[in-house]
Short mmCIF file of C-alpha atoms in Angstrom, two decimals:
data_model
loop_
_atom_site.label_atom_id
_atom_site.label_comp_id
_atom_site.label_asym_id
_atom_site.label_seq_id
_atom_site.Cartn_x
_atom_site.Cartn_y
_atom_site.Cartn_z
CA UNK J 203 -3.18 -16.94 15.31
CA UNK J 204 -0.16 -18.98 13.21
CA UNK J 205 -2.65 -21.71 12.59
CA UNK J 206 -5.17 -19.31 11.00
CA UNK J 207 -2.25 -17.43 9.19
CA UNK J 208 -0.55 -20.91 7.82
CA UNK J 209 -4.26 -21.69 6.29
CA UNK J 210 -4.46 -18.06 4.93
CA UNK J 211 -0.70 -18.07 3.47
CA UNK J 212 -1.72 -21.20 1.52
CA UNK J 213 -4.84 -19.88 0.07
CA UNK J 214 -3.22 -17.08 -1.24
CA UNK J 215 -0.41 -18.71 -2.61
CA UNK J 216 -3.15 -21.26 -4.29
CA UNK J 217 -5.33 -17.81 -5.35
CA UNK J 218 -1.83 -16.92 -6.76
CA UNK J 219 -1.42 -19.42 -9.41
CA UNK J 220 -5.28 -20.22 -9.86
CA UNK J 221 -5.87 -20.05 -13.76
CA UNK J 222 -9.56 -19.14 -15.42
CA UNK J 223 -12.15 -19.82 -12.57
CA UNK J 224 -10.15 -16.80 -10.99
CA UNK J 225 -10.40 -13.13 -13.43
CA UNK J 226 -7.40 -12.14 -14.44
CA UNK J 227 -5.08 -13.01 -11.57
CA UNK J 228 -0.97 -12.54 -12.30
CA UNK J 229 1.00 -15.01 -11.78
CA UNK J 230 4.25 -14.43 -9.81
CA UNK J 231 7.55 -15.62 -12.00
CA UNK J 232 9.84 -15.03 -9.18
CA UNK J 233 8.30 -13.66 -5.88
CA UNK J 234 11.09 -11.89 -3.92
CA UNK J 235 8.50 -10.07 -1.71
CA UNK J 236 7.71 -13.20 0.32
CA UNK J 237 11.23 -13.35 1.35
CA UNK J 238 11.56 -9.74 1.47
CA UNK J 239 8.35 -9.52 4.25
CA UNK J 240 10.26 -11.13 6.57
CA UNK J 241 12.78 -8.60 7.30
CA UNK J 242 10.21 -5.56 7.20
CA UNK J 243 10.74 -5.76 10.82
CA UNK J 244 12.63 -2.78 10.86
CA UNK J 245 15.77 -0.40 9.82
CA UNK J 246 18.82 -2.61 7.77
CA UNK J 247 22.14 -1.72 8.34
CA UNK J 248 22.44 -0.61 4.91
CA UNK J 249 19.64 1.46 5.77
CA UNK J 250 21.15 3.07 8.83
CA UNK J 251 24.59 3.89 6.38
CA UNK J 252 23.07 5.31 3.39
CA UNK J 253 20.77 7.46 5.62
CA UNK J 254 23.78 8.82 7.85
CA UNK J 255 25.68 10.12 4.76
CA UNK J 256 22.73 12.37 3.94
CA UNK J 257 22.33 15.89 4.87
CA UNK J 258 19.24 16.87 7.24
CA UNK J 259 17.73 18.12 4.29
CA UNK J 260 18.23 15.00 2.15
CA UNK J 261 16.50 13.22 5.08
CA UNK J 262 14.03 15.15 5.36
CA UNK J 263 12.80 14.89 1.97
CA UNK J 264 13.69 11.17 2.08
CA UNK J 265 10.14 11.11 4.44
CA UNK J 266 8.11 13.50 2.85
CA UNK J 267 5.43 11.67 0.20
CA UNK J 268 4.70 14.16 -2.25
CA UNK J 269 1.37 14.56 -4.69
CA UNK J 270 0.91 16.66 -8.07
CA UNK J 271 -2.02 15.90 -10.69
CA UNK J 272 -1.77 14.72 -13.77
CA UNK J 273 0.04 12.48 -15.68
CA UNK J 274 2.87 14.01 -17.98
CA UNK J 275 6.04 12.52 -17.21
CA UNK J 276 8.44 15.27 -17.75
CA UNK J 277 6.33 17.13 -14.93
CA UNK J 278 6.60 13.73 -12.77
CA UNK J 279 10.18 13.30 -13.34
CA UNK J 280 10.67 16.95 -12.44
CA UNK J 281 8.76 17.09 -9.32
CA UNK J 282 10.54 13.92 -8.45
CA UNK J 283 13.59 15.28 -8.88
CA UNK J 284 13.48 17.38 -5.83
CA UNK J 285 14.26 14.05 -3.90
CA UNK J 286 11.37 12.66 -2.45
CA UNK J 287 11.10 9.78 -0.59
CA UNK J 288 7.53 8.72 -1.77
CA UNK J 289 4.61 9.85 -4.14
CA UNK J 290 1.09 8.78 -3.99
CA UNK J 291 -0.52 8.49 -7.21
CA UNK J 292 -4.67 9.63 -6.95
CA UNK J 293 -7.41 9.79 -9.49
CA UNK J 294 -5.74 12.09 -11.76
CA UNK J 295 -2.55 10.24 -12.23
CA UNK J 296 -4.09 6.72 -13.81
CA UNK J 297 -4.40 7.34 -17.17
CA UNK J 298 -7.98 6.18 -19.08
CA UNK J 299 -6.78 2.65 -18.98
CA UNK J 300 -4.53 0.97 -16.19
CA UNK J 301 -2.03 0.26 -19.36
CA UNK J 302 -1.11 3.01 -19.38
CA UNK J 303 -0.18 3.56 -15.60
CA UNK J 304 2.88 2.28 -15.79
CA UNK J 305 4.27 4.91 -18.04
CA UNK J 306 3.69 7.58 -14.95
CA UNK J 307 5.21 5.14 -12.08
CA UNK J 308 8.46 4.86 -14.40
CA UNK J 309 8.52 8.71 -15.18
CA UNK J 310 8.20 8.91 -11.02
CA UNK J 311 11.60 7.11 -10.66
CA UNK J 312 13.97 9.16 -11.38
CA UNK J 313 17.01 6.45 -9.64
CA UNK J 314 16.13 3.04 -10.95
CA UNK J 315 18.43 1.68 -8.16
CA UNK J 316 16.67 3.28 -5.43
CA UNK J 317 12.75 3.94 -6.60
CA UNK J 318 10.75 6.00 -4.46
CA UNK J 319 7.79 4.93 -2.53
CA UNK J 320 4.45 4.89 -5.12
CA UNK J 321 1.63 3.90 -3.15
CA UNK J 322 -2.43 4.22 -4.26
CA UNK J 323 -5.51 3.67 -2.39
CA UNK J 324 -6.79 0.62 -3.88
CA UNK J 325 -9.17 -0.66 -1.15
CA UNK J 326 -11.30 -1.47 -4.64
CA UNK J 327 -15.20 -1.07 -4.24
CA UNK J 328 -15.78 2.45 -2.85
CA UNK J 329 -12.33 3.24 -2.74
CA UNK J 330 -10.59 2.48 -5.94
CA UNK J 331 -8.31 4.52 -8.34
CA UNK J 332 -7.44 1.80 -10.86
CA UNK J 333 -10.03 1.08 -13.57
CA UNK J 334 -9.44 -2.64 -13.83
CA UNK J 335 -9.98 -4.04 -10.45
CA UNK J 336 -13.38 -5.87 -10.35
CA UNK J 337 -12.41 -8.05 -7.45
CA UNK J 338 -14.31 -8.59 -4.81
CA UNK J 339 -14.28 -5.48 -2.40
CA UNK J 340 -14.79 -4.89 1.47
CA UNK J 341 -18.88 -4.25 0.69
CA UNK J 342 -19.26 -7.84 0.15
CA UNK J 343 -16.39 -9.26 1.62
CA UNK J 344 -17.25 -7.94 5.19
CA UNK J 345 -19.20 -11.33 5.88
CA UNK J 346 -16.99 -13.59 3.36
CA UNK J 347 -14.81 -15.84 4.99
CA UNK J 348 -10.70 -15.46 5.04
CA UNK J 349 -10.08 -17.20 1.87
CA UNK J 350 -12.26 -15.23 -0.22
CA UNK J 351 -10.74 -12.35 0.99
CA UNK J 352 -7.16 -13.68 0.40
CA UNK J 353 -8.19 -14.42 -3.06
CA UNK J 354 -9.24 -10.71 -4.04
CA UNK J 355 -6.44 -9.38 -2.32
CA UNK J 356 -3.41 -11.49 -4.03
CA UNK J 357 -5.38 -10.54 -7.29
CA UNK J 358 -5.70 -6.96 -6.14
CA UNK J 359 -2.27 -6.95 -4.93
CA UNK J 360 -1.00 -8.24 -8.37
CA UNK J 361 -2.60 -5.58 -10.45
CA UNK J 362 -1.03 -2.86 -8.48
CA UNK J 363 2.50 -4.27 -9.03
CA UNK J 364 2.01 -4.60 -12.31
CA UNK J 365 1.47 -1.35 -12.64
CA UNK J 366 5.12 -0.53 -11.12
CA UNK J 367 2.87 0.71 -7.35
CA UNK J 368 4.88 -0.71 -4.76
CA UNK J 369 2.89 0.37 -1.82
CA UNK J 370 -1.09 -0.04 -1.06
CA UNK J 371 -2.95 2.06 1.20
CA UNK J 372 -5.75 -0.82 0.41
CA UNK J 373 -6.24 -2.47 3.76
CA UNK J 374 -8.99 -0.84 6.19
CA UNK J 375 -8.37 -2.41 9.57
CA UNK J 376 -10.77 -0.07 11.07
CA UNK J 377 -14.11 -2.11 12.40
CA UNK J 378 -17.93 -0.93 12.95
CA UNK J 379 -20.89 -2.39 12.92
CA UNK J 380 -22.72 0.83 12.61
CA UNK J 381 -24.19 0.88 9.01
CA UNK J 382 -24.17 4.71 9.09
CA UNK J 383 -20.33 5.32 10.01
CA UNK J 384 -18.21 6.53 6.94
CA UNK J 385 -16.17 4.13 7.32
CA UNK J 386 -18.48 1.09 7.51
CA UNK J 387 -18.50 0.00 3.63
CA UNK J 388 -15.00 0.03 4.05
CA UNK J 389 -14.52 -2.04 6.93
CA UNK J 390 -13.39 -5.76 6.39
CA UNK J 391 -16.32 -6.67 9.49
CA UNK J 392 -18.33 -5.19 12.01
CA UNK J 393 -16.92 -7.14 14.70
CA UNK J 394 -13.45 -7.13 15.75
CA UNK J 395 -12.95 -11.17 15.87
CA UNK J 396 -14.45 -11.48 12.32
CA UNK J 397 -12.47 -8.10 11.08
CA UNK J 398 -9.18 -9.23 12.66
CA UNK J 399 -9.46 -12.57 10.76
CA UNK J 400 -10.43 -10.67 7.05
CA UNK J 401 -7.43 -8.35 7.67
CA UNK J 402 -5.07 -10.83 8.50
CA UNK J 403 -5.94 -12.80 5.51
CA UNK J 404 -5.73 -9.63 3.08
CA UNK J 405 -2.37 -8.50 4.49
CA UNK J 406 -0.82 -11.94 4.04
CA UNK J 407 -2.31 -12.06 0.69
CA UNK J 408 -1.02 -8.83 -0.45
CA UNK J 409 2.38 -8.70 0.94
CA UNK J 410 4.23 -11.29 -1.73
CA UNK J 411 3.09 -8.26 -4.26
CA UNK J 412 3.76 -4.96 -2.50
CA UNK J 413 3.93 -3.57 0.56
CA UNK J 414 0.62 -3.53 2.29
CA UNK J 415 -0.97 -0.97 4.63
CA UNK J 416 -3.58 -1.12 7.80
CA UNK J 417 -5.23 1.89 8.05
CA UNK J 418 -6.41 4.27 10.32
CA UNK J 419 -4.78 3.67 13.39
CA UNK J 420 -5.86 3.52 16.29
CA UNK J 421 -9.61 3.00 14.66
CA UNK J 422 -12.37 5.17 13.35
CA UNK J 423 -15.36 2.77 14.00
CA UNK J 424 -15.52 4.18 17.99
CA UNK J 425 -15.53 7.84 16.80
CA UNK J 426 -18.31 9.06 15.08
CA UNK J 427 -17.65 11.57 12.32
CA UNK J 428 -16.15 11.92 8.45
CA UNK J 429 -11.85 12.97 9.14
CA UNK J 430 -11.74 14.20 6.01
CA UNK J 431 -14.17 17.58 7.33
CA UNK J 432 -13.35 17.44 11.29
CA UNK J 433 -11.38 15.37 13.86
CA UNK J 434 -13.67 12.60 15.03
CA UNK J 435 -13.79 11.67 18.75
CA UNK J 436 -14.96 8.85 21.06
CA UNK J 437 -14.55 8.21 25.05
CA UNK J 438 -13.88 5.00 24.63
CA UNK J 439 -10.88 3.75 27.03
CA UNK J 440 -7.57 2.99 26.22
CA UNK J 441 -9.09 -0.61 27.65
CA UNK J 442 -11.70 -0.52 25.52
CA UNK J 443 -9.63 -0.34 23.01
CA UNK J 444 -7.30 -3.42 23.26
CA UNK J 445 -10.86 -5.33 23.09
CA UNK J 446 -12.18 -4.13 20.15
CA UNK J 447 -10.46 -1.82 17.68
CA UNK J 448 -7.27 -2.91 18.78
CA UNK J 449 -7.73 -6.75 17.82
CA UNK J 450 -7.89 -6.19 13.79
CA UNK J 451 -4.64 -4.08 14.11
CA UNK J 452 -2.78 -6.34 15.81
CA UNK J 453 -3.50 -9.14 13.66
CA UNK J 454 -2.24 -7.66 10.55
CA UNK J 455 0.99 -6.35 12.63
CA UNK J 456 1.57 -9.76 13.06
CA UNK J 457 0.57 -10.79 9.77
CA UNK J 458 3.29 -8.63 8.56
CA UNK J 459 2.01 -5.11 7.29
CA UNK J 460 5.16 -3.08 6.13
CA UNK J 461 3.16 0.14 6.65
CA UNK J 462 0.76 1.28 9.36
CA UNK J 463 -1.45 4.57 8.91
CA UNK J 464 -2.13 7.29 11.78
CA UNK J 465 -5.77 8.88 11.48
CA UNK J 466 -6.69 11.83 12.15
CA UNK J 467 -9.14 10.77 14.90
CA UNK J 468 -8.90 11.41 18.85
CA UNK J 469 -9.41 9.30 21.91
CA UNK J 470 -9.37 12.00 24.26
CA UNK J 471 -9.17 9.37 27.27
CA UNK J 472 -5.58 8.37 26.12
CA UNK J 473 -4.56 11.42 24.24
CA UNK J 474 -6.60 14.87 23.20
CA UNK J 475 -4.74 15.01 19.74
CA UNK J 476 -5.59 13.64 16.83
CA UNK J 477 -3.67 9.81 16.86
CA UNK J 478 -1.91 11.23 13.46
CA UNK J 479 -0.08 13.61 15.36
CA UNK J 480 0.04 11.68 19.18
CA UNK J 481 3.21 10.49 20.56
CA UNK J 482 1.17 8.47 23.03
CA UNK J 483 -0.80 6.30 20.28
CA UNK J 484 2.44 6.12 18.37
CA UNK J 485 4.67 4.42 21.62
CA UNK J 486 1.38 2.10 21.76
CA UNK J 487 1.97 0.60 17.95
CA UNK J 488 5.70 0.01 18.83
CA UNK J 489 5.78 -0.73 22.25
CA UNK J 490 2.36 -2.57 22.73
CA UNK J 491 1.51 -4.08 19.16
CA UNK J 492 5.41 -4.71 18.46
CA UNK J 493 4.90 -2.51 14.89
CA UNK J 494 8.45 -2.06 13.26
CA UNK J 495 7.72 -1.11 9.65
CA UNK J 496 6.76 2.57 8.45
CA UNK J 497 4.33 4.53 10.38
CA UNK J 498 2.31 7.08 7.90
CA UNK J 499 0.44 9.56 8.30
CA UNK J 500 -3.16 10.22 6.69
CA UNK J 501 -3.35 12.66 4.54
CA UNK J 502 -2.63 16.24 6.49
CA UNK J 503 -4.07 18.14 4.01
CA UNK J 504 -7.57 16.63 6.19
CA UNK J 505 -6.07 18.37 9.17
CA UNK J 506 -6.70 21.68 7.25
CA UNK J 507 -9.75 20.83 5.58
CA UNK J 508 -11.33 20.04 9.60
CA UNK J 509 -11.42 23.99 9.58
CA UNK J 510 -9.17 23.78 13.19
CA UNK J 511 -7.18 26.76 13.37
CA UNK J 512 -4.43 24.86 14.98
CA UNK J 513 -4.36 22.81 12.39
CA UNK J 514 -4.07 25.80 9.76
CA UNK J 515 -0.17 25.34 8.97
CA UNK J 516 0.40 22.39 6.90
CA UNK J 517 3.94 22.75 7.45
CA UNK J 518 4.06 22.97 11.09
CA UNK J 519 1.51 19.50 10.84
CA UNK J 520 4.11 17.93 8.99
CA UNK J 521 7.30 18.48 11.61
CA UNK J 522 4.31 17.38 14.98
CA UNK J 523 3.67 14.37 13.05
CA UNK J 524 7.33 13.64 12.58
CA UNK J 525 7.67 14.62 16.33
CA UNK J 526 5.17 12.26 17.24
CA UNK J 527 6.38 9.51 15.72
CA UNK J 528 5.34 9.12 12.37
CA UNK J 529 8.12 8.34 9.54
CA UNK J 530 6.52 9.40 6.28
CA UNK J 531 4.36 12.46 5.81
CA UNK J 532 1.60 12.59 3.43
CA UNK J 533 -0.05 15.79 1.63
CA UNK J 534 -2.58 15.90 -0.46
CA UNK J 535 -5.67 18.21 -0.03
CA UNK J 536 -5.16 21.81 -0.12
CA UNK J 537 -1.52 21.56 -1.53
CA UNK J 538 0.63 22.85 -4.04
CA UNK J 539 3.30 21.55 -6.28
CA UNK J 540 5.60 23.62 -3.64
CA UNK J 541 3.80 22.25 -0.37
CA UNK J 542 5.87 18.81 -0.06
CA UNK J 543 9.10 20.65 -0.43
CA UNK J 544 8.31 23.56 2.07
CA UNK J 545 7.56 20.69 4.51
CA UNK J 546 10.49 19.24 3.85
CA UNK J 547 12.51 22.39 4.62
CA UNK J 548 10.34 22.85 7.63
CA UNK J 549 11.54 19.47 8.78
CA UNK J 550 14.97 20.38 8.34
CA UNK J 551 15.05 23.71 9.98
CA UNK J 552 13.30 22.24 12.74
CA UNK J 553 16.31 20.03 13.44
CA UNK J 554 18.60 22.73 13.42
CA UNK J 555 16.63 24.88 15.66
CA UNK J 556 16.43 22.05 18.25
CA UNK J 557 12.68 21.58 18.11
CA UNK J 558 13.09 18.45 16.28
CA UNK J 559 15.20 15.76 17.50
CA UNK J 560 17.46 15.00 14.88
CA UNK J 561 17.55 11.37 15.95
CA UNK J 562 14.01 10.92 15.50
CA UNK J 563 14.48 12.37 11.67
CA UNK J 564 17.19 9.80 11.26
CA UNK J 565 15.15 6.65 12.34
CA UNK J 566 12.51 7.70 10.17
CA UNK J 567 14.73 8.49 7.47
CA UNK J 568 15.98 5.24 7.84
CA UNK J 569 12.80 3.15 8.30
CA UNK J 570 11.37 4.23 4.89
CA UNK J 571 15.46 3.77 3.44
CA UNK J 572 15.17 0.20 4.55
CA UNK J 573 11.66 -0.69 2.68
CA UNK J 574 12.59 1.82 -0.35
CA UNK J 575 15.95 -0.86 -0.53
CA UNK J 576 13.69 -3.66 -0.01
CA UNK J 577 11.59 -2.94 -2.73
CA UNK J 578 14.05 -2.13 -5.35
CA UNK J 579 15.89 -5.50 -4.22
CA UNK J 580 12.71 -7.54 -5.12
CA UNK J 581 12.83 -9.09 -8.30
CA UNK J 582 9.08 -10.05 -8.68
CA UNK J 583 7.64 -10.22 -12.59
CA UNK J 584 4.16 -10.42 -13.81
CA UNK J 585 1.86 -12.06 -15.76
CA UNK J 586 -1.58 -12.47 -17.07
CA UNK J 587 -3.25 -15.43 -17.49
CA UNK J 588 -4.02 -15.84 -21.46
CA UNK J 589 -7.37 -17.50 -20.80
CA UNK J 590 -8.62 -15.54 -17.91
CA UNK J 591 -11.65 -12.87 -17.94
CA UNK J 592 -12.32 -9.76 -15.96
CA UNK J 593 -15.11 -10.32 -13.72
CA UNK J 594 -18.59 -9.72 -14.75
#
């Protein structure tokens, strides 16, 4: 769709720079990430150098994206310190008022040359960590047209770099039309033309800001069911599919998502594990929709909350989901301030036992190396409008 996507890229560029009828959109000074979203196609050679002088243990912590509560830095800094690749900040990180936020990111880098990963869920609406985001939200914008939704999401997108968040976990690519799915006041449209279009429009519109997300791959609008409590399933064909949850995925891949999330969801026609741990569903996001960025997984800590027993060792979760494909690991639920780093060890034992290829830990190491340098390279500044006003 480059005609669509040449329409959308203007509209966010004008939603950019728009002044009062707009609430309180930043304005880009200098916006390195529009450059920088053109090489997210995969590993630099700096990248692939900086990663090969690390130990397997370096690496493996290099992929692991860790979680405590709370928002004292000298805790932050510590836990950081351990060498993690990426941290996701959740309710109990933001401070009362999104001012403060940016006091915890910069207590969360403990290398100012090479910052970690900090990525939020700021879908806004139903899903929304940050106090200050009134924009528009997938409950409304489900039936708005593209530049609407390029307009909330360059002013969403600004308010989480301002904050010093480099990565969202903000763009739900999944589609239903079934008003009863979890997922559906989340879903950018209950058809996968109309979603496809609203996701394309909201990746492009994020992307000069941070680095964007689709999530949950391969799609929970076929499988009926809440991940967070159980492992949703649906018999719908790997043909299926390419018709219909398929088609909002691949138009943000091409739209130029730096980050794609694996749920925890099963198409037991094309694979009986959950796509978050599934070789097969990973091969089909590089090898069918051409995805070269960082492949995530949802939170694991889901995997243990769906009360499977063979799901009961978060550790052993995180090396299969490495296995399978994925390049960062995400814990959250049911962890501990020592979780992250026992799956990192995992990891690394597992490549010195064999299990674990330790080729595939060095192309993820590498793949999250390459966006961590991107990021830190980007030399984007904000600010606020004086005259604008939060929506109301």
């Amino acid at each position: 769709m480059p005609g669509r996507r040449s329409a959308v890229l203007a509209a966010l560029v004008a939603a950019a720079v728009i002044a009062c009828s707009t609430p309180a959109i930043a304005q880009p000074r200098t916006v390195a990430r529009a450059a920088a979203t053109a090489e997210h196609a995969g590993p630099t050679a700096a990248a692939e150098r900086r990663v090969e002088a690390m130990s397997a243990d370096e690496q493996a912590r290099s992929i692991v994206m860790g979680h405590i509560g709370g928002t004292d830095p000298a805790a932050l800094r510590d836990y950081m310190s351990q060498g993690f690749g990426g941290f996701i900040l959740m309710g109990a990180n933001v401070p009362a008022t999104d001012a403060g936020l940016p006091a915890v990111t910069a207590a969360l880098t403990v290398d100012r040359a090479l910052p970690p990963l900090i990525a939020i869920d700021q879908e806004g609406g139903i899903v929304s960590r940050m106090h200050d985001d009134a924009y528009p939200a997938a409950t409304t914008l489900k039936t708005s047209p593209p530049e609407e939704v390029a307009a909330a999401f360059a002013a969403r997108g600004s308010l989480v770099a301002r904050a010093g968040v480099t990565v969202n976990f903000g763009t739900v690519a999944d589609v239903t039309g079934d008003s009863g799915s979890f997922i559906f006041g989340r879903a950018l449209g209950s058809d996968p033309a109309g979603a496809a279009d609203r996701v394309e429009a909201a990746t492009e519109a994020q992307e000069p800001f941070v680095a964007s997300t689709l999530k949950h791959f391969p799609g929970h609008g076929a499988a009926a069911g809440d991940s967070h409590h159980a492992t949703p399933a649906t018999d719908r064909s790997l043909e299926e599919w390419r018709r219909t949850d398929a088609v909002p995925f691949a138009a943000g891949i091409d739209a130029g998502a730096s980050l794609l999330m694996f749920g925890h969801l099963a198409y037991p026609s094309v694979d009986p594990l959950p796509a978050s741990l599934s070789p097969t569903w990973h091969g089909i996001a590089r090898d069918e929709l051409g995805f070269e960025g960082v492949m995530v997984t949802d939170d694991l800590g889901m995997l243990l909350s769906s009360g499977d027993p063979a799901y009961a060792d978060p550790v052993a979760n995180g090396i299969a989901a490495v296995a399978a494909g994925n390049d960062l690991v995400l814990m959250i639920a049911g962890s501990t301030p020592a979780t992250a780093g026992e799956m990192a060890t995992g990891i690394a034992a597992a490549v010195a036992s064999g299990a674990l290829p330790a080729e595939r830990l060095e192309d993820a190491a590498t793949r999250v190396m390459s966006l961590r340098m991107q990021l830190a390279a980007d030399t984007a500044t904000w600010s606020v409008c004086a005259d604008c006003a939060p929506a109301g």
